[in-house]
Coordinates of C-alpha atoms in Angstrom, one line a residue:
Chain A
X62 CA 10.3 7.9 -30.5
X63 CA 7.5 8.8 -28.2
X64 CA 5.1 11.5 -29.5
X65 CA 5.4 14.9 -27.7
X66 CA 2.4 14.4 -25.4
X67 CA 2.8 13.3 -21.8
X68 CA 0.2 11.8 -19.5
X69 CA 0.9 11.4 -15.8
X70 CA -1.5 9.7 -13.4
X71 CA -0.9 11.5 -10.1
X72 CA -1.9 10.2 -6.6
X73 CA -2.9 13.0 -4.2
X74 CA -3.4 10.8 -1.2
X75 CA -6.5 10.5 1.0
X76 CA -7.1 14.1 1.8
X77 CA -4.8 16.6 3.4
X78 CA -2.3 18.6 1.4
X79 CA 0.6 17.5 3.7
X80 CA 0.2 13.9 2.5
X81 CA 0.8 14.9 -1.1
X82 CA 4.3 14.1 -2.2
X83 CA 6.5 16.9 -3.7
X84 CA 6.8 14.8 -6.8
X85 CA 3.0 14.8 -7.2
X86 CA 2.8 18.5 -6.5
X87 CA 5.4 19.1 -9.2
X88 CA 3.6 17.0 -11.7
X89 CA 0.4 18.8 -11.0
X90 CA 2.0 22.3 -11.4
X91 CA 3.5 21.2 -14.7
X92 CA 0.2 20.1 -16.3
X93 CA -1.7 22.0 -18.9
X94 CA -4.9 19.9 -18.7
X95 CA -6.2 18.1 -15.6
X96 CA -8.7 15.3 -15.7
X97 CA -10.4 13.9 -12.6
X98 CA -13.4 13.4 -10.4
X99 CA -14.7 16.8 -9.3
X100 CA -14.1 16.5 -5.5
X101 CA -10.4 15.5 -6.2
X102 CA -9.8 18.5 -8.5
X103 CA -11.4 20.8 -6.0
X104 CA -8.6 19.9 -3.5
X105 CA -5.9 21.3 -5.8
X106 CA -4.7 24.9 -5.9
X107 CA -5.8 26.8 -9.0
X108 CA -2.9 27.3 -11.4
X109 CA -3.0 29.9 -14.2
X110 CA -3.3 28.5 -17.7
X111 CA -4.6 25.1 -16.7
X112 CA -7.8 23.6 -18.0
X113 CA -9.8 21.3 -15.7
X114 CA -12.0 18.5 -17.0
X115 CA -14.3 17.1 -14.3
X116 CA -15.9 13.8 -14.8
X117 CA -18.2 11.5 -12.8
X118 CA -16.5 9.1 -10.3
X119 CA -17.7 6.0 -12.1
X120 CA -16.6 7.0 -15.6
X121 CA -13.0 5.8 -15.2
X122 CA -12.5 4.5 -18.7
X123 CA -14.2 7.5 -20.4
X124 CA -12.0 9.8 -18.4
X125 CA -8.8 7.8 -19.3
X126 CA -9.7 7.9 -23.0
X127 CA -10.4 11.7 -22.9
X128 CA -7.0 12.3 -21.2
X129 CA -5.2 10.1 -23.7
X130 CA -6.8 11.9 -26.5
X131 CA -5.6 15.2 -25.1
X132 CA -2.1 13.9 -24.6
X133 CA -2.0 12.6 -28.2
X134 CA -2.5 16.2 -29.4
X135 CA 0.7 17.2 -27.6
X136 CA -0.6 18.5 -24.3
X137 CA 0.9 17.8 -20.9
X138 CA -1.9 16.0 -19.2
X139 CA -2.4 14.9 -15.6
X140 CA -5.1 12.4 -14.5
X141 CA -5.8 13.1 -10.8
X142 CA -6.4 10.1 -8.6
X143 CA -7.3 9.9 -4.9
X144 CA -4.9 7.9 -2.7
X145 CA -2.4 6.0 -4.9
X146 CA -3.2 5.7 -8.6
X147 CA -2.3 2.0 -8.6
X148 CA -4.7 0.8 -5.9
X149 CA -8.3 0.6 -7.2
X150 CA -7.8 4.0 -8.9
X151 CA -7.0 5.5 -12.3
X152 CA -3.7 3.9 -13.4
X153 CA -5.3 0.6 -14.4
X154 CA -8.0 2.4 -16.4
X155 CA -5.4 4.4 -18.3
X156 CA -3.5 1.2 -19.1
X157 CA -6.7 -0.6 -20.2
X158 CA -7.5 2.3 -22.5
X159 CA -4.0 2.2 -24.0
X160 CA -4.2 -1.5 -24.7
X161 CA -7.6 -1.3 -26.5
X162 CA -7.1 2.2 -28.0
X163 CA -5.3 3.6 -31.1
X164 CA -1.7 2.3 -31.7
X165 CA -0.5 5.9 -31.4
X166 CA -1.4 5.9 -27.6
X167 CA 1.4 3.3 -27.0
X168 CA 4.0 5.9 -28.0
X169 CA 2.9 8.5 -25.4
X170 CA 5.1 9.3 -22.4
X171 CA 3.0 7.7 -19.7
X172 CA 4.0 8.0 -16.1
X173 CA 2.5 7.3 -12.7
X174 CA 3.2 9.3 -9.5
X175 CA 2.6 7.1 -6.4
X176 CA 0.8 8.4 -3.4
X177 CA -0.4 7.4 0.1
X178 CA -3.3 5.0 -0.4
X179 CA -6.2 4.9 2.0
X180 CA -5.2 1.7 3.8
X181 CA -1.8 3.1 4.8
X182 CA -3.4 6.3 6.1
X183 CA -6.0 4.4 8.0
X184 CA -3.5 2.0 9.5
X185 CA -1.2 4.8 10.5
X186 CA -4.0 6.4 12.6
X187 CA -4.4 3.4 14.9
X188 CA -1.0 1.7 15.1
X189 CA 0.1 -1.0 12.7
X190 CA -2.7 -3.3 11.8
X191 CA -1.1 -4.1 8.4
X192 CA 2.2 -5.1 10.1
X193 CA 1.8 -8.7 9.0
X194 CA 0.9 -10.4 5.7
X195 CA -2.3 -8.9 4.3
X196 CA -4.6 -8.8 1.3
X197 CA -6.2 -5.8 -0.3
X198 CA -9.6 -6.4 -1.9
X199 CA -12.3 -4.3 -3.5
X200 CA -15.8 -5.2 -2.4
X201 CA -17.3 -3.5 -5.5
X202 CA -19.3 -6.0 -7.5
X203 CA -19.5 -3.7 -10.5
X204 CA -16.4 -5.3 -12.1
X205 CA -16.5 -8.9 -10.7
X206 CA -19.2 -11.3 -9.5
X207 CA -20.1 -11.4 -5.8
X208 CA -19.3 -15.2 -5.8
X209 CA -15.6 -14.3 -6.6
X210 CA -15.4 -11.7 -3.8
X211 CA -16.8 -14.3 -1.4
X212 CA -14.3 -16.9 -2.5
X213 CA -11.5 -14.5 -1.9
X214 CA -12.8 -13.6 1.5
X215 CA -12.8 -17.4 2.3
X216 CA -9.3 -18.1 0.9
X217 CA -7.7 -15.1 2.5
X218 CA -9.3 -16.1 5.9
X219 CA -7.9 -19.6 5.5
X220 CA -4.5 -18.0 4.8
X221 CA -4.9 -15.9 8.0
X222 CA -4.2 -12.6 6.2
X223 CA -5.2 -9.2 7.6
X224 CA -7.7 -7.6 5.1
X225 CA -7.9 -4.1 3.8
X226 CA -11.4 -3.7 2.1
X227 CA -11.8 -0.9 -0.4
X228 CA -15.2 0.2 -1.8
X229 CA -17.1 -1.4 1.1
X230 CA -20.4 0.3 0.2
X231 CA -22.1 2.3 -2.5
X232 CA -25.4 4.2 -2.8
X233 CA -26.7 1.4 -5.0
X234 CA -25.6 -1.4 -2.6
X235 CA -25.1 -0.1 1.0
X236 CA -25.5 -3.6 2.4
X237 CA -22.7 -5.6 0.8
X238 CA -20.3 -4.8 3.7
X239 CA -22.8 -6.3 6.1
X240 CA -22.9 -9.5 4.1
X241 CA -19.1 -9.6 4.0
X242 CA -18.6 -8.9 7.7
X243 CA -21.1 -11.6 8.7
X244 CA -19.2 -14.1 6.5
X245 CA -15.8 -12.9 8.0
X246 CA -17.2 -13.2 11.6
X247 CA -18.1 -16.9 10.8
X248 CA -14.7 -17.6 9.2
X249 CA -12.4 -15.6 11.7
X250 CA -14.5 -15.6 14.9
X251 CA -16.6 -12.8 16.4
X252 CA -13.9 -11.4 18.5
X253 CA -11.6 -10.6 15.5
X254 CA -10.7 -6.8 15.5
X255 CA -12.3 -4.7 12.8
X256 CA -11.7 -1.1 12.1
X257 CA -13.9 1.4 10.2
X258 CA -11.8 4.3 9.1
X259 CA -13.9 7.0 7.5
X260 CA -12.7 10.2 5.7
X261 CA -9.2 9.7 7.1
X262 CA -7.2 13.0 7.1
X263 CA -10.3 15.1 6.4
X264 CA -12.1 17.3 8.9
X265 CA -15.0 14.8 9.3
X266 CA -12.6 11.8 10.0
X267 CA -13.8 9.2 12.5
X268 CA -12.5 5.8 13.4
X269 CA -14.4 2.9 15.0
X270 CA -12.4 0.1 16.5
X271 CA -14.5 -3.0 17.4
X272 CA -15.0 -6.7 16.9
X273 CA -16.5 -8.6 13.9
X274 CA -19.3 -10.1 16.1
X275 CA -20.7 -6.8 17.4
X276 CA -19.7 -4.1 14.9
X277 CA -22.4 -2.1 13.1
X278 CA -22.0 -2.2 9.3
X279 CA -24.4 0.8 9.1
X280 CA -21.5 3.0 10.2
X281 CA -19.7 2.2 6.9
X282 CA -20.2 4.4 3.9
X283 CA -18.4 5.2 0.6
X284 CA -15.6 7.1 2.4
X285 CA -14.8 4.2 4.7
X286 CA -11.8 1.9 4.5
X287 CA -12.4 -1.3 6.5
X288 CA -9.5 -3.3 8.1
X289 CA -10.2 -6.8 9.4
X290 CA -7.6 -8.5 11.7
X291 CA -5.9 -11.9 11.5
X292 CA -5.2 -14.2 14.4
X293 CA -2.1 -12.1 15.3
X294 CA -4.0 -8.8 15.4
X295 CA -3.9 -7.2 18.9
X296 CA -5.7 -4.3 20.6
X297 CA -3.7 -2.5 23.3
X298 CA -5.9 -0.7 25.7
X299 CA -4.6 2.7 26.9
X300 CA -6.5 4.4 29.7
X301 CA -7.7 7.9 28.6
X302 CA -6.3 7.4 25.1
X303 CA -7.5 5.5 22.0
X304 CA -6.3 1.9 21.8
X305 CA -3.4 0.9 19.6
X306 CA -4.1 -1.9 17.1
X307 CA -1.3 -3.9 15.5
X308 CA -0.6 -7.2 13.9
X309 CA 2.2 -9.3 15.3
X310 CA 5.2 -9.6 13.0
X311 CA 5.8 -13.2 13.9
X312 CA 3.4 -16.0 13.1
X313 CA 3.3 -19.8 13.6
X314 CA 1.4 -22.5 11.8
X315 CA -2.3 -22.9 13.0
Chain B
X298 CA -3.2 12.3 30.6
X299 CA -0.4 11.4 28.2
X300 CA 3.1 12.0 29.6
X301 CA 5.0 14.8 27.8
X302 CA 7.1 12.6 25.5
X303 CA 6.1 12.0 21.9
X304 CA 7.2 9.2 19.6
X305 CA 6.4 9.4 15.9
X306 CA 7.2 6.6 13.5
X307 CA 7.9 8.3 10.2
X308 CA 7.9 6.8 6.7
X309 CA 10.4 8.3 4.3
X310 CA 9.4 6.3 1.2
X311 CA 11.6 4.1 -0.9
X312 CA 14.4 6.6 -1.7
X313 CA 14.1 10.0 -3.3
X314 CA 13.4 13.1 -1.3
X315 CA 10.4 14.1 -3.5
X316 CA 8.5 11.0 -2.4
X317 CA 8.7 12.1 1.2
X318 CA 5.4 13.7 2.3
X319 CA 5.4 17.2 3.8
X320 CA 3.9 15.8 7.0
X321 CA 6.8 13.4 7.3
X322 CA 9.3 16.2 6.7
X323 CA 7.6 18.3 9.4
X324 CA 7.7 15.5 11.9
X325 CA 11.4 14.9 11.1
X326 CA 12.3 18.6 11.6
X327 CA 10.4 18.7 14.9
X328 CA 12.3 15.7 16.4
X329 CA 15.0 16.0 19.0
X330 CA 16.1 12.4 18.8
X331 CA 16.1 10.2 15.7
X332 CA 16.3 6.4 15.8
X333 CA 16.8 4.3 12.7
X334 CA 18.8 2.1 10.5
X335 CA 21.9 4.0 9.4
X336 CA 21.3 4.1 5.6
X337 CA 17.8 5.6 6.3
X338 CA 19.2 8.3 8.6
X339 CA 21.9 9.1 6.1
X340 CA 19.2 10.2 3.6
X341 CA 17.9 13.0 5.9
X342 CA 19.2 16.5 6.1
X343 CA 21.2 17.3 9.2
X344 CA 19.3 19.5 11.6
X345 CA 21.0 21.4 14.5
X346 CA 20.3 20.1 17.9
X347 CA 19.2 16.7 16.9
X348 CA 20.7 13.4 18.1
X349 CA 20.9 10.4 15.8
X350 CA 20.9 6.8 17.1
X351 CA 21.8 4.4 14.3
X352 CA 21.0 0.7 14.8
X353 CA 21.3 -2.4 12.8
X354 CA 18.5 -3.2 10.3
X355 CA 17.6 -6.4 12.1
X356 CA 17.3 -4.9 15.6
X357 CA 13.8 -3.6 15.2
X358 CA 12.5 -4.5 18.7
X359 CA 15.7 -3.2 20.4
X360 CA 15.4 0.1 18.4
X361 CA 11.7 0.4 19.3
X362 CA 12.5 0.0 23.0
X363 CA 15.3 2.5 23.0
X364 CA 13.1 5.1 21.2
X365 CA 10.2 4.5 23.7
X366 CA 12.7 4.9 26.6
X367 CA 13.9 8.2 25.2
X368 CA 10.2 9.4 24.6
X369 CA 9.4 8.4 28.3
X370 CA 12.0 10.9 29.5
X371 CA 10.1 13.7 27.7
X372 CA 12.0 13.9 24.4
X373 CA 10.3 14.4 21.0
X374 CA 11.4 11.2 19.3
X375 CA 11.2 10.0 15.7
X376 CA 11.7 6.4 14.6
X377 CA 12.7 6.6 10.9
X378 CA 11.2 3.9 8.6
X379 CA 11.9 3.2 5.0
X380 CA 8.8 3.1 2.8
X381 CA 5.6 3.2 4.9
X382 CA 6.1 2.4 8.6
X383 CA 3.1 0.1 8.7
X384 CA 4.1 -2.4 5.9
X385 CA 6.9 -4.8 7.1
X386 CA 8.6 -1.8 8.9
X387 CA 8.9 -0.2 12.3
X388 CA 5.3 0.7 13.4
X389 CA 4.5 -2.9 14.4
X390 CA 7.7 -3.3 16.4
X391 CA 6.9 -0.1 18.3
X392 CA 3.4 -1.4 19.1
X393 CA 4.8 -4.8 20.2
X394 CA 7.3 -3.0 22.5
X395 CA 4.4 -0.9 24.0
X396 CA 2.3 -4.0 24.6
X397 CA 5.0 -5.9 26.4
X398 CA 6.8 -2.9 28.0
X399 CA 6.3 -0.8 31.1
X400 CA 2.7 0.5 31.7
X401 CA 3.9 4.1 31.4
X402 CA 4.7 3.6 27.7
X403 CA 0.9 3.3 27.0
X404 CA 0.5 6.9 28.1
X405 CA 2.9 8.2 25.5
X406 CA 1.7 10.3 22.5
X407 CA 2.4 7.7 19.8
X408 CA 1.9 8.7 16.2
X409 CA 2.6 7.1 12.7
X410 CA 3.2 9.2 9.6
X411 CA 2.4 7.1 6.5
X412 CA 4.6 7.0 3.4
X413 CA 4.9 5.5 -0.1
X414 CA 5.7 1.8 0.4
X415 CA 7.9 0.0 -2.0
X416 CA 5.1 -1.9 -3.8
X417 CA 3.3 1.3 -4.8
X418 CA 6.6 2.9 -6.1
X419 CA 7.5 -0.3 -8.0
X420 CA 4.0 -0.6 -9.5
X421 CA 4.0 3.1 -10.5
X422 CA 7.2 2.6 -12.5
X423 CA 5.6 0.1 -14.9
X424 CA 1.9 0.8 -15.1
X425 CA -0.7 -0.6 -12.7
X426 CA 0.1 -4.2 -11.8
X427 CA -1.7 -3.8 -8.4
X428 CA -4.9 -2.5 -10.1
X429 CA -6.9 -5.6 -9.1
X430 CA -7.2 -7.5 -5.8
X431 CA -3.8 -8.3 -4.4
X432 CA -1.9 -9.7 -1.4
X433 CA 1.3 -8.4 0.2
X434 CA 3.5 -11.1 1.8
X435 CA 6.9 -11.0 3.4
X436 CA 9.1 -13.9 2.3
X437 CA 11.3 -13.6 5.4
X438 CA 11.3 -16.7 7.5
X439 CA 12.9 -15.1 10.5
X440 CA 9.5 -14.5 12.0
X441 CA 7.4 -17.3 10.6
X442 CA 8.0 -20.9 9.3
X443 CA 8.6 -21.5 5.6
X444 CA 5.6 -23.9 5.6
X445 CA 3.3 -21.0 6.4
X446 CA 4.7 -18.9 3.7
X447 CA 4.2 -21.7 1.2
X448 CA 0.6 -22.2 2.4
X449 CA 0.0 -18.5 1.8
X450 CA 1.5 -18.7 -1.7
X451 CA -0.8 -21.6 -2.5
X452 CA -4.0 -20.0 -1.1
X453 CA -3.4 -16.5 -2.7
X454 CA -2.7 -18.3 -6.0
X455 CA -6.0 -20.2 -5.6
X456 CA -7.7 -16.9 -5.0
X457 CA -6.1 -15.5 -8.1
X458 CA -4.6 -12.4 -6.3
X459 CA -1.7 -10.4 -7.7
X460 CA 1.3 -10.7 -5.2
X461 CA 3.7 -8.1 -3.8
X462 CA 6.6 -10.0 -2.2
X463 CA 8.7 -8.1 0.4
X464 CA 12.0 -9.3 1.8
X465 CA 12.5 -11.8 -1.1
X466 CA 16.2 -12.5 -0.3
X467 CA 18.7 -12.0 2.4
X468 CA 22.4 -12.6 2.7
X469 CA 21.7 -15.6 4.9
X470 CA 19.1 -17.0 2.5
X471 CA 19.5 -15.8 -1.0
X472 CA 17.7 -18.8 -2.5
X473 CA 14.2 -18.5 -0.9
X474 CA 12.9 -16.4 -3.8
X475 CA 14.0 -19.1 -6.2
X476 CA 11.9 -21.7 -4.2
X477 CA 9.0 -19.3 -4.1
X478 CA 9.0 -18.5 -7.8
X479 CA 9.3 -22.2 -8.8
X480 CA 6.2 -23.0 -6.7
X481 CA 4.3 -20.0 -8.1
X482 CA 5.2 -21.0 -11.7
X483 CA 3.7 -24.4 -11.0
X484 CA 0.6 -22.8 -9.4
X485 CA 0.0 -19.9 -11.8
X486 CA 1.7 -21.1 -15.0
X487 CA 5.0 -20.3 -16.5
X488 CA 3.8 -17.4 -18.7
X489 CA 2.5 -15.4 -15.7
X490 CA 4.1 -11.9 -15.6
X491 CA 6.7 -11.3 -12.9
X492 CA 8.5 -8.0 -12.1
X493 CA 11.7 -7.5 -10.2
X494 CA 11.9 -3.9 -9.1
X495 CA 15.3 -3.1 -7.5
X496 CA 16.3 0.1 -5.7
X497 CA 13.2 1.9 -7.1
X498 CA 13.7 5.7 -7.0
X499 CA 17.5 5.5 -6.3
X500 CA 20.3 6.0 -8.8
X501 CA 20.9 2.3 -9.3
X502 CA 17.3 1.5 -10.0
X503 CA 16.6 -1.3 -12.4
X504 CA 13.4 -3.2 -13.4
X505 CA 13.1 -6.6 -15.0
X506 CA 9.8 -7.5 -16.6
X507 CA 9.5 -11.2 -17.4
X508 CA 7.6 -14.5 -17.0
X509 CA 7.6 -16.9 -14.1
X510 CA 8.9 -19.8 -16.2
X511 CA 12.0 -18.1 -17.5
X512 CA 12.9 -15.4 -15.0
X513 CA 16.3 -15.5 -13.2
X514 CA 15.9 -15.4 -9.4
X515 CA 19.6 -14.6 -9.1
X516 CA 18.7 -11.0 -10.2
X517 CA 16.8 -10.5 -6.9
X518 CA 18.5 -9.1 -3.9
X519 CA 17.7 -7.4 -0.6
X520 CA 16.7 -4.2 -2.4
X521 CA 14.2 -5.9 -4.7
X522 CA 10.4 -5.8 -4.6
X523 CA 8.9 -8.7 -6.5
X524 CA 5.4 -8.5 -8.1
X525 CA 3.7 -11.6 -9.5
X526 CA 0.7 -11.3 -11.8
X527 CA -2.7 -12.9 -11.6
X528 CA -4.8 -14.2 -14.5
X529 CA -5.8 -10.7 -15.4
X530 CA -2.3 -9.2 -15.5
X531 CA -1.4 -7.9 -19.0
X532 CA 1.8 -6.8 -20.6
X533 CA 1.4 -4.1 -23.3
X534 CA 4.3 -4.1 -25.7
X535 CA 5.4 -0.6 -26.8
X536 CA 7.9 -0.4 -29.7
X537 CA 11.0 1.6 -28.6
X538 CA 9.6 2.0 -25.1
X539 CA 9.4 -0.2 -22.0
X540 CA 6.2 -2.2 -21.8
X541 CA 3.3 -1.3 -19.6
X542 CA 2.1 -3.9 -17.1
X543 CA -1.4 -3.7 -15.5
X544 CA -4.0 -5.9 -13.9
X545 CA -7.5 -5.8 -15.4
X546 CA -10.0 -4.1 -13.0
X547 CA -12.7 -6.6 -14.0
X548 CA -12.6 -10.3 -13.2
X549 CA -14.9 -13.3 -13.7
X550 CA -15.1 -16.7 -12.0
X551 CA -12.5 -19.2 -13.1

């Protein structure tokens, strides 16, 4: 029998309230204790009787353990995640904490509420760049060596996959996206479409549509999702309107 | 200036109403003409004054052209897509129709409303299998040769990416998932975790968690999303509860 506590990892999407699913909203309303990165918690309506535990963005494992501890004592706990909890977000940290934590944590009622992850929101803003086979990579080298990231950039280019790049820059390493884009320009050609989608859905949203050979990596920051085209990615010019970008559904051998 | 018509491609998620975003619900309510695959349209509440155009699931380009024609005559049109419109769904077909259609279509107000795509919902049900770098491939060989699919299975295995496989089977070719899983077992090893998530979020949902070497591809049908683990994908046994599956956030060179 599971113990009485419940922990739900809830995805609140990239920003606006109207991209939060009703299931996520219901899970948030039902929680007694909320754990999350401060700016995510700040987006949520205040509910009477709830306790909020804000933690630093980088302290994923610490946050997961604190939330599991609270759930073990019988509380209904929500861990708040930006975007979708399963894509470079809190669900994996919670599972990791369960695997390496006290046996009792395996008996908790653990749930995940999916959400709109950044690459889907970014793609929706400009057309359908993820309309063909694609890969989704984190450029953060906190958790894996840069040599592995580079190898994955090479192999996914050889496979001609569209790329969605998460965590393209951090305060500590603002330059890694420049290194990655220079390598991708070499592998895919300088005229390959590239999109910088920053703060999608928020008031300061802006989107750059350009080419690998001439784009400016300095325009990428922590809030940016980067999309890199494959051979079938097309830009449709529209006089007086932003272009549409999409990846052809059909493909042939190189 | 855009012409007065508007076309919005709306993602309604994998099934349940509480996974449809409020933004998608608002776009649906505002439409005068709805285009979509019958079973998707059947999920939506009937709204007075709306016209519904049901088309066959395989007729994506035809449906996109019909919707664009309706929008050109000034109507507020919605194309209904399962999951997220940008992932192996209707947004790319609409863009393709715009690129190859009458110039006037480029002046339409074209929007995409993102949704929860099947892989996010499937992952959420079992933990965080997409918690590390991953690729998202369609196994349908209607639009690309099987040799290219096989090459992508090889290269993404060499890159040690988790895989989300869409369109794993069809009535015409029920066996392609068997061929793919046999190849992946050879490339990744028979003990690699594999998940068959069928009809996620619907009353007939069922989820198999197994290993590549011993799983039964006959349990995969058109409604199944297949997830294949990477080296860092872990299964956490939980006595009396379904296991949790997640992919470790950290990785090292092979």
